[in-house]
Short mmCIF file of N, CA, C and O in Angstrom, two decimals:
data_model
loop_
_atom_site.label_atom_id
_atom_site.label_comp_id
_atom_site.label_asym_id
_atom_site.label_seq_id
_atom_site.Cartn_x
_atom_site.Cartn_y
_atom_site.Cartn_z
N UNK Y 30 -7.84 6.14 10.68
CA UNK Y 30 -7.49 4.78 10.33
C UNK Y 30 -6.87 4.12 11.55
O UNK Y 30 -5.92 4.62 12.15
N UNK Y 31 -7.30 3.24 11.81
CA UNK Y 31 -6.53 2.59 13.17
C UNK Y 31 -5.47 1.24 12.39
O UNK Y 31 -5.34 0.91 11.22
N UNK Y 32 -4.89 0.73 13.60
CA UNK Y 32 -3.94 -0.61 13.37
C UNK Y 32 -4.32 -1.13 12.62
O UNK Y 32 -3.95 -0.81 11.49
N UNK Y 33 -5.13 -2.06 12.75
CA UNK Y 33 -6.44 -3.14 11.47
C UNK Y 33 -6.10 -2.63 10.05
O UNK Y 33 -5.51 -3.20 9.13
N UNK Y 34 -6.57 -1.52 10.11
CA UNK Y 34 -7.42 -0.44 8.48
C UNK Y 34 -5.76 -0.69 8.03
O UNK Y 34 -5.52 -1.24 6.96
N UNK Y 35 -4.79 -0.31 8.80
CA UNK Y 35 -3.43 0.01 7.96
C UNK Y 35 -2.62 -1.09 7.88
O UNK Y 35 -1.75 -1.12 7.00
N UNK Y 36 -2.76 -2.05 8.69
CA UNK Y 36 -2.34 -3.16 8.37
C UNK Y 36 -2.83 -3.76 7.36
O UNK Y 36 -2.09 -4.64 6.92
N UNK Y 37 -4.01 -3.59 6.70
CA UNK Y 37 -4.49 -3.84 5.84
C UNK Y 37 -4.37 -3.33 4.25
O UNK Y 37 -4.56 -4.03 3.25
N UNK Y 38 -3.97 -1.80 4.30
CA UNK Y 38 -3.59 -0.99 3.28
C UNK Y 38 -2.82 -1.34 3.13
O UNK Y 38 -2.62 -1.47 1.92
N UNK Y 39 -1.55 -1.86 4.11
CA UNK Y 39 0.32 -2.33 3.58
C UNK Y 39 0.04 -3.87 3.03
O UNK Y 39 1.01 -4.31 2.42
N UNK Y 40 -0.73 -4.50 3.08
CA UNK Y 40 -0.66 -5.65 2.57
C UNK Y 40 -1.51 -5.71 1.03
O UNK Y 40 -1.17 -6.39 0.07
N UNK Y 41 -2.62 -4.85 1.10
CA UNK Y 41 -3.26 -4.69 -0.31
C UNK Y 41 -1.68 -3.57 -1.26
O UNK Y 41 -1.28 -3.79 -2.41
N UNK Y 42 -1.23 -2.66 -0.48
CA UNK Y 42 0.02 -2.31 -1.21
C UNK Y 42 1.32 -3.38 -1.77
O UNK Y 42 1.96 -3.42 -2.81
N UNK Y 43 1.33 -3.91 -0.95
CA UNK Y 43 2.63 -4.84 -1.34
C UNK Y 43 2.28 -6.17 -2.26
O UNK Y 43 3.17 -6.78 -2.84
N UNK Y 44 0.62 -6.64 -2.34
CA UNK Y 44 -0.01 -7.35 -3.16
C UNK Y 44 0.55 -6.74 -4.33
O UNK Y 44 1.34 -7.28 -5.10
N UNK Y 45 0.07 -5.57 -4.41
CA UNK Y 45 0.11 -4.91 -5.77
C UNK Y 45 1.39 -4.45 -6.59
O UNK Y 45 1.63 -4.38 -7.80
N UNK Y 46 2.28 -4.11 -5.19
CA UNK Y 46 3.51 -4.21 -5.43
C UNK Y 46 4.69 -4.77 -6.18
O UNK Y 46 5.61 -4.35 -6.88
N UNK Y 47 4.11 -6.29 -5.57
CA UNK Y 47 4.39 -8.15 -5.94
C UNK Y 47 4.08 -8.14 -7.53
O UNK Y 47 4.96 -8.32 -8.38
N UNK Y 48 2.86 -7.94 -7.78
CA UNK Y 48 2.00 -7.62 -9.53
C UNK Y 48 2.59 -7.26 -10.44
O UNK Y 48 2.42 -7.54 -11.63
N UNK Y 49 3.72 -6.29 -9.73
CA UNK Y 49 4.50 -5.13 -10.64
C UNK Y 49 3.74 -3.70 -11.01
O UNK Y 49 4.02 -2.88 -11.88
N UNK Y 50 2.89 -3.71 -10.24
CA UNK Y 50 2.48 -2.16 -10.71
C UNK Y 50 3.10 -0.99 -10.10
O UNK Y 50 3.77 -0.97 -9.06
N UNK Y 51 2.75 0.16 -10.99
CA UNK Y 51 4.10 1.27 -9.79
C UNK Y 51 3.05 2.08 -8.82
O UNK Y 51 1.86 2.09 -8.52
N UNK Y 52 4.50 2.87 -8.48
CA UNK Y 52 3.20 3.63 -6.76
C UNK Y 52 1.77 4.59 -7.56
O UNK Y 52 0.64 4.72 -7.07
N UNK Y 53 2.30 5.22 -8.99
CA UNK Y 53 1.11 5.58 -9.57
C UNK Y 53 -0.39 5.02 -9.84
O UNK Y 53 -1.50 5.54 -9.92
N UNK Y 54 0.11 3.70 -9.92
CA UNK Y 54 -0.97 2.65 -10.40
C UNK Y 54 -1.31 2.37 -8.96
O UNK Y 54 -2.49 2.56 -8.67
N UNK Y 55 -0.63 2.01 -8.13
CA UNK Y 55 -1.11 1.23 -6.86
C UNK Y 55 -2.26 2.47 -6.05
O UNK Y 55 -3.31 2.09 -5.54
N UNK Y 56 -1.78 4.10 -6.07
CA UNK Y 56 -2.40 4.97 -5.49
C UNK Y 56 -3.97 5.10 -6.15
O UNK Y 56 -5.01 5.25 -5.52
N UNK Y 57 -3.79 5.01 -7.52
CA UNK Y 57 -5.17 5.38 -8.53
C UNK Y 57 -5.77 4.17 -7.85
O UNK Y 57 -6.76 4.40 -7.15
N UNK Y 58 -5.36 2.98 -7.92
CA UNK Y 58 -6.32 1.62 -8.01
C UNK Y 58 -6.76 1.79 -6.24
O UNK Y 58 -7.97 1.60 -6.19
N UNK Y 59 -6.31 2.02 -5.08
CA UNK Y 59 -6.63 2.30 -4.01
C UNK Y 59 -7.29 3.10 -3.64
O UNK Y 59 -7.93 2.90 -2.61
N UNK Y 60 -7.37 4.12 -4.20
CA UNK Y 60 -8.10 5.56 -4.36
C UNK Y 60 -7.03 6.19 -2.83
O UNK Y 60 -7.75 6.65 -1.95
N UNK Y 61 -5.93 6.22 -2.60
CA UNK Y 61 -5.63 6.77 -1.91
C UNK Y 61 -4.03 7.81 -2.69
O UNK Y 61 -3.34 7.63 -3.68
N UNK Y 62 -4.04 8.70 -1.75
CA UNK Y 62 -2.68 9.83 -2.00
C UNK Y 62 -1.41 9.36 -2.00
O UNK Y 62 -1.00 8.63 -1.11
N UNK Y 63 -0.66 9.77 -3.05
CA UNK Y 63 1.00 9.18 -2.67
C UNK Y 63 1.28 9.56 -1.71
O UNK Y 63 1.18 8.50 -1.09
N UNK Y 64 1.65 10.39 -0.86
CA UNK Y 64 1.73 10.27 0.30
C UNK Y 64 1.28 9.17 1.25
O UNK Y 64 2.12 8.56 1.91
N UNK Y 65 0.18 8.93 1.31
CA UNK Y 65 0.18 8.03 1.72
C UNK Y 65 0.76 6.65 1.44
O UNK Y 65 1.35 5.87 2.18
N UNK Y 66 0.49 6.59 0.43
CA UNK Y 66 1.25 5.49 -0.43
C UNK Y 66 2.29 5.17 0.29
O UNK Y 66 2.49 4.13 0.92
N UNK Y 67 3.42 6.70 0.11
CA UNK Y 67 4.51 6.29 0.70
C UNK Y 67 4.96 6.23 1.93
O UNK Y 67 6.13 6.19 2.30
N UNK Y 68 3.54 6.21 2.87
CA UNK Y 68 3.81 5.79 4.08
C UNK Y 68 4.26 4.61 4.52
O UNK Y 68 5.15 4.17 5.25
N UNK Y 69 3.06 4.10 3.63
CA UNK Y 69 3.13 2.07 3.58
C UNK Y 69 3.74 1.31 2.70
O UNK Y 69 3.75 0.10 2.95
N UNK Y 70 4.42 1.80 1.42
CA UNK Y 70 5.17 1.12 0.63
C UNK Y 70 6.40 0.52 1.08
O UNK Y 70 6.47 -0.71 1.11
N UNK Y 71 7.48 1.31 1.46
CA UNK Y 71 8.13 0.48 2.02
C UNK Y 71 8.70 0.17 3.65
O UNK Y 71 9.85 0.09 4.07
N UNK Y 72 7.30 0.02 4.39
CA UNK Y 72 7.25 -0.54 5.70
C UNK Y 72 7.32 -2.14 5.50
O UNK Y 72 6.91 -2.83 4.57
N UNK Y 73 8.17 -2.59 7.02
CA UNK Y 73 8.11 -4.33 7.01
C UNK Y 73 6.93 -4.48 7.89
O UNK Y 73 6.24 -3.80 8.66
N UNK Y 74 6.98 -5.38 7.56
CA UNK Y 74 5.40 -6.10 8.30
C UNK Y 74 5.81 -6.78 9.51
O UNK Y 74 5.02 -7.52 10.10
N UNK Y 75 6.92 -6.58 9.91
CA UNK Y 75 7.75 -7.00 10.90
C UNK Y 75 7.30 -6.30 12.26
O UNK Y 75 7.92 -6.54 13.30
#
């Protein structure tokens, strides 16, 4: 995954975030691993 791809995963995460869904829901609907999840959940975009 480069810069782009993950800058992109933290913003489709925090969309979903915003929605109210939890990291369970956000991982299933992404098709990706909590772990990963919780790479990008709570990073700033800063």
């Amino acid at each position: 995954m480069n810069k782009e791809d993950g800058y992109k995963m933290h913003i489709k995460i925090h969309q979903l975030k915003e929605m109210g869904f939890n990291k369970s829901q956000i991982a299933r609907r992404l098709n990706i691993s909590r772990p990963t999840l919780n790479k990008y959940y709570d990073l700033n975009t800063e």
